[in-house]
PDB file of C-alpha atoms in Angstrom:
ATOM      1  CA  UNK B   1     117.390 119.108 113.082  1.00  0.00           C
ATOM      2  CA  UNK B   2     114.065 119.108 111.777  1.00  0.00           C
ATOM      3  CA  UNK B   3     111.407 120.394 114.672  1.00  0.00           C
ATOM      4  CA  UNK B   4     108.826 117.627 113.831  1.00  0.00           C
ATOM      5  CA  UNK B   5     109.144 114.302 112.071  1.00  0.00           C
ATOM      6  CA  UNK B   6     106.557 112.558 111.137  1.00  0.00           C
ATOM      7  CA  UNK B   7     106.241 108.623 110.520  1.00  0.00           C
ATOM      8  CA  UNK B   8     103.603 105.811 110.111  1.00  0.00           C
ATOM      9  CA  UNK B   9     102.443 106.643 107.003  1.00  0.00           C
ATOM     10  CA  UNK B  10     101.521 103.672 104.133  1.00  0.00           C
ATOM     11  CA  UNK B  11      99.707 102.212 102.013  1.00  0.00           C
ATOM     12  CA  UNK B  12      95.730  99.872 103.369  1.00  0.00           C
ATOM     13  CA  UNK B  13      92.810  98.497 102.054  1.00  0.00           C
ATOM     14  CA  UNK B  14      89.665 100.308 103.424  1.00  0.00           C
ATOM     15  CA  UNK B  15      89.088  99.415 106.613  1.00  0.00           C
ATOM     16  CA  UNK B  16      92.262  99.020 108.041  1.00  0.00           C
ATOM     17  CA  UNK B  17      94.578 101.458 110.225  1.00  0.00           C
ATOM     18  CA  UNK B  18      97.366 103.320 110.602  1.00  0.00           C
ATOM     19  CA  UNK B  19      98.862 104.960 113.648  1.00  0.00           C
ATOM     20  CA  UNK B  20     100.848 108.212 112.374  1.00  0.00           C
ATOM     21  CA  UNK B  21     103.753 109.133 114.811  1.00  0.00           C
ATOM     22  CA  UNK B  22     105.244 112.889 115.134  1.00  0.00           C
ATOM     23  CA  UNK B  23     108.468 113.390 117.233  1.00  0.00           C
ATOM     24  CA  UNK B  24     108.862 117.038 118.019  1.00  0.00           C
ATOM     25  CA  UNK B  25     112.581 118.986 119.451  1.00  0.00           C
ATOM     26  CA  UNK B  26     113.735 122.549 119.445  1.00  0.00           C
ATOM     27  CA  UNK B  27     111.728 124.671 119.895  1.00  0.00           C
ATOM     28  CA  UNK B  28     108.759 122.772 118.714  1.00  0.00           C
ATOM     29  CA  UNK B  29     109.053 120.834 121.828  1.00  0.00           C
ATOM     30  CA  UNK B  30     107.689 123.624 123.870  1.00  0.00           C
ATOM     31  CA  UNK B  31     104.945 123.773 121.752  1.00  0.00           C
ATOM     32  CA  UNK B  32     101.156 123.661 123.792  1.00  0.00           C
ATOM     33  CA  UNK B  33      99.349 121.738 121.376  1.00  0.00           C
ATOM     34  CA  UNK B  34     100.099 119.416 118.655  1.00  0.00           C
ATOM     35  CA  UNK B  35      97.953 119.051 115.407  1.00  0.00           C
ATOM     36  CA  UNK B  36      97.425 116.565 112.361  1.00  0.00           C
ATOM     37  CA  UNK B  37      96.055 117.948 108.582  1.00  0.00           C
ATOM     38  CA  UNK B  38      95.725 116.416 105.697  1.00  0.00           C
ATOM     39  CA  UNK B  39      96.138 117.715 102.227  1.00  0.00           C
ATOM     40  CA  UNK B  40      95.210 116.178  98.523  1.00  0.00           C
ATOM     41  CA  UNK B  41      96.072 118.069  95.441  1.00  0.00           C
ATOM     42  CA  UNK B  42      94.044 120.695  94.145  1.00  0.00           C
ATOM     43  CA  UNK B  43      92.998 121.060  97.720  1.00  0.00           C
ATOM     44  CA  UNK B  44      93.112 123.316 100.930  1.00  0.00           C
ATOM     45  CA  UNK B  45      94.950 121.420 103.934  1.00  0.00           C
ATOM     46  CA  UNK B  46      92.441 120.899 106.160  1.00  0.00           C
ATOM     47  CA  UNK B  47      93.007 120.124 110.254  1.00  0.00           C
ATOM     48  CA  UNK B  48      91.930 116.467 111.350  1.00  0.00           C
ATOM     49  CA  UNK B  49      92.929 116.491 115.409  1.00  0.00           C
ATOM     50  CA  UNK B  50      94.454 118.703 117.798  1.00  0.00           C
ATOM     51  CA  UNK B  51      95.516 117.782 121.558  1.00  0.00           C
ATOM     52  CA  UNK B  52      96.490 120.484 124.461  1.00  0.00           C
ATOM     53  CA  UNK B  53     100.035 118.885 125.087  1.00  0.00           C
ATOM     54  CA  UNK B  54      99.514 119.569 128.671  1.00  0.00           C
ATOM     55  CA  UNK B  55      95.583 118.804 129.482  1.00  0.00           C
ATOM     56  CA  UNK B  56      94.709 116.866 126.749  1.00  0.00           C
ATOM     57  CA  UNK B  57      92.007 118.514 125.364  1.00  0.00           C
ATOM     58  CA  UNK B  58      91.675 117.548 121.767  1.00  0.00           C
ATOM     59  CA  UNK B  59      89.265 118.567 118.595  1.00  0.00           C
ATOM     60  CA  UNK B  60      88.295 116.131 116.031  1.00  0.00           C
ATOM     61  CA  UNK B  61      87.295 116.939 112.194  1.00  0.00           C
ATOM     62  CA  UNK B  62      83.868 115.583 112.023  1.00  0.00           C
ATOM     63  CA  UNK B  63      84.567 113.620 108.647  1.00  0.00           C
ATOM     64  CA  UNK B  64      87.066 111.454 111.321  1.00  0.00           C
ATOM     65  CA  UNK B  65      85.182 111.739 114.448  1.00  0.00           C
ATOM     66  CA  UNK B  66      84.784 108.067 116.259  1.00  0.00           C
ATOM     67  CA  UNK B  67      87.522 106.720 113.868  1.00  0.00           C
ATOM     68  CA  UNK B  68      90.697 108.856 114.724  1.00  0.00           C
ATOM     69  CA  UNK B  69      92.117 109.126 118.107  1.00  0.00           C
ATOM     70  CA  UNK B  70      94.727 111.934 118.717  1.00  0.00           C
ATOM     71  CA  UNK B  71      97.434 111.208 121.424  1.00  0.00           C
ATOM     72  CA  UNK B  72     100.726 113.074 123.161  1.00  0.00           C
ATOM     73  CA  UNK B  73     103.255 111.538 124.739  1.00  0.00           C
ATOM     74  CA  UNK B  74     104.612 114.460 127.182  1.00  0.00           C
ATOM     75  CA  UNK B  75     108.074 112.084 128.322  1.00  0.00           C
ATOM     76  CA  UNK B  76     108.549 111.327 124.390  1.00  0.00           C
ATOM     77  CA  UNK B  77     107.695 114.702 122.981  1.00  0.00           C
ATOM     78  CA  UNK B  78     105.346 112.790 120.610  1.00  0.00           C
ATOM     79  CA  UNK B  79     102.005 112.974 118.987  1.00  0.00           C
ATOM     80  CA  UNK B  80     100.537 110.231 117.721  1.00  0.00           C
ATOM     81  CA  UNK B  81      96.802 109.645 115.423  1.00  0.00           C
ATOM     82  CA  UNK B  82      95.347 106.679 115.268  1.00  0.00           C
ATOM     83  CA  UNK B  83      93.400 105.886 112.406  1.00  0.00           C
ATOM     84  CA  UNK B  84      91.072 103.240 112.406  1.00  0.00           C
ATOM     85  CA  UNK B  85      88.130 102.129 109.995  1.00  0.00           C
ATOM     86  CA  UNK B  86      90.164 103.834 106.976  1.00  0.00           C
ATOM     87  CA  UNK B  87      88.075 104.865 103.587  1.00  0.00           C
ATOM     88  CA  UNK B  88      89.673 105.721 100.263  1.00  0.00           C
ATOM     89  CA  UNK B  89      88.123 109.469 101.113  1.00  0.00           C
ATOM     90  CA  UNK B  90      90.873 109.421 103.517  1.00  0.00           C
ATOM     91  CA  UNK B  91      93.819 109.238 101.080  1.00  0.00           C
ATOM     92  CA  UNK B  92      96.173 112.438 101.985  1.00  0.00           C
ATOM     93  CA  UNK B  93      99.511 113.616 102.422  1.00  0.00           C
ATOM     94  CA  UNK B  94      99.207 114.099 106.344  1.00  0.00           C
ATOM     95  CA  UNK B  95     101.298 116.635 108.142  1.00  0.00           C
ATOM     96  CA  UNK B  96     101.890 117.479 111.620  1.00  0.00           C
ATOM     97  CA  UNK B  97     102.081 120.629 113.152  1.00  0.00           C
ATOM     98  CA  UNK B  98     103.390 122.336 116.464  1.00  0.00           C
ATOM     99  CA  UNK B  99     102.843 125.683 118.261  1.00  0.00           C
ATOM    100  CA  UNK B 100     102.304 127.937 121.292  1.00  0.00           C
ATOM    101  CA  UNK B 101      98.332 129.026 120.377  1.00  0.00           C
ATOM    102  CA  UNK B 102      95.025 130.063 122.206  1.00  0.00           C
ATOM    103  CA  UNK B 103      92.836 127.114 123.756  1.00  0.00           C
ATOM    104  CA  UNK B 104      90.442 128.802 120.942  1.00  0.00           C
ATOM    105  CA  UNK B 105      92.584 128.039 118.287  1.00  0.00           C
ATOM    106  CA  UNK B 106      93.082 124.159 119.184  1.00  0.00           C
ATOM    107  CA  UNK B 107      88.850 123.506 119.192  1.00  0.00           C
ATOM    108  CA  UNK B 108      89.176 125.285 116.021  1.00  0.00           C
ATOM    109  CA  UNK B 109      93.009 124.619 114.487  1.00  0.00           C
ATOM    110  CA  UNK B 110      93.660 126.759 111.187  1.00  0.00           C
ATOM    111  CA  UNK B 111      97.318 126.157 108.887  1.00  0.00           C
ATOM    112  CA  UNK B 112      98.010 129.842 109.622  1.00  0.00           C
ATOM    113  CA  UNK B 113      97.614 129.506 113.789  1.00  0.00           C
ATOM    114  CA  UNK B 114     101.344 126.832 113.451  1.00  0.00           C
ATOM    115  CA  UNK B 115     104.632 127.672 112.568  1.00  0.00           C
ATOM    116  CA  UNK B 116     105.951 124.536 112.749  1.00  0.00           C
ATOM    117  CA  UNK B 117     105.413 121.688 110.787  1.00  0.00           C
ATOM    118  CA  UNK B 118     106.377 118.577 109.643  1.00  0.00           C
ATOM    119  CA  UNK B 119     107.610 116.727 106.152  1.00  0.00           C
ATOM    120  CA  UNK B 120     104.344 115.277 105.567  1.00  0.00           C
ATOM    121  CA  UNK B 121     103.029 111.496 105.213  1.00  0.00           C
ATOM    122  CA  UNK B 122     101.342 109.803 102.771  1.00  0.00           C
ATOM    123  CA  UNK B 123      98.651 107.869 103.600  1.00  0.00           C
ATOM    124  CA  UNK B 124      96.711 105.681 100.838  1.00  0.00           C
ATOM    125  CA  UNK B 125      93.488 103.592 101.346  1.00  0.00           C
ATOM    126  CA  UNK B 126      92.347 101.429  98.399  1.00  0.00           C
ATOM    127  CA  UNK B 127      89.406  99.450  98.107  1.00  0.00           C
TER     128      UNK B 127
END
């Protein structure tokens, strides 16, 4: 059983949105905070939102600030990120990733910080 699997992902004109679901079990379930990045070829994957799983606390890139909203369900054991106001600069494979770390380490969420992650999901915005 994969410990995160991720869904939502597609294809929208700019403009439109996308909500991006991850369901987390195992271990990854016990994780304190749940995070989204994003990753284009050639390219460093870079952290768009992170939520505390229990307080809520969240950090937003500032490339998605006021259009993303990051979510946890605590009875579903599920993130979610909605994306609103989409631009083609937003075309990514996104990922979602689960772990135990330091309140520190959501504001500022690095790749190396989360052991567990997800498939990945493509997300494509045209104009």
């Amino acid at each position: 059983q994969e410990p995160l699997v991720e869904s939502g992902g597609g294809s929208v004109q700019a403009g439109g949105s996308l909500r991006l679901s991850c369901v987390a079990s195992g271990i990854a379930a016990d994780s304190n905070c749940m995070a989204w990045f994003r990753q284009v070829p050639g390219k460093a994957r870079e952290a768009v939102a992170s939520i505390y799983t229990g307080g809520g606390a969240q950090y937003y890139a500032d490339s998605v600030k006021g259009r993303f909203t990051i979510d946890y369900d605590i009875a579903k054991n599920t993130a979610y990120l909605q994306m609103n106001t989409l631009q083609p600069e937003d075309t990514a494979m996104y990922y979602c990733a689960a772990d135990r770390v330091s309140f520190a380490t959501m504001l500022s969420p690095t790749e190396a910080k989360f052991n567990y992650w997800g498939q990945g999901t493509q997300v494509t915005v045209s104009l």
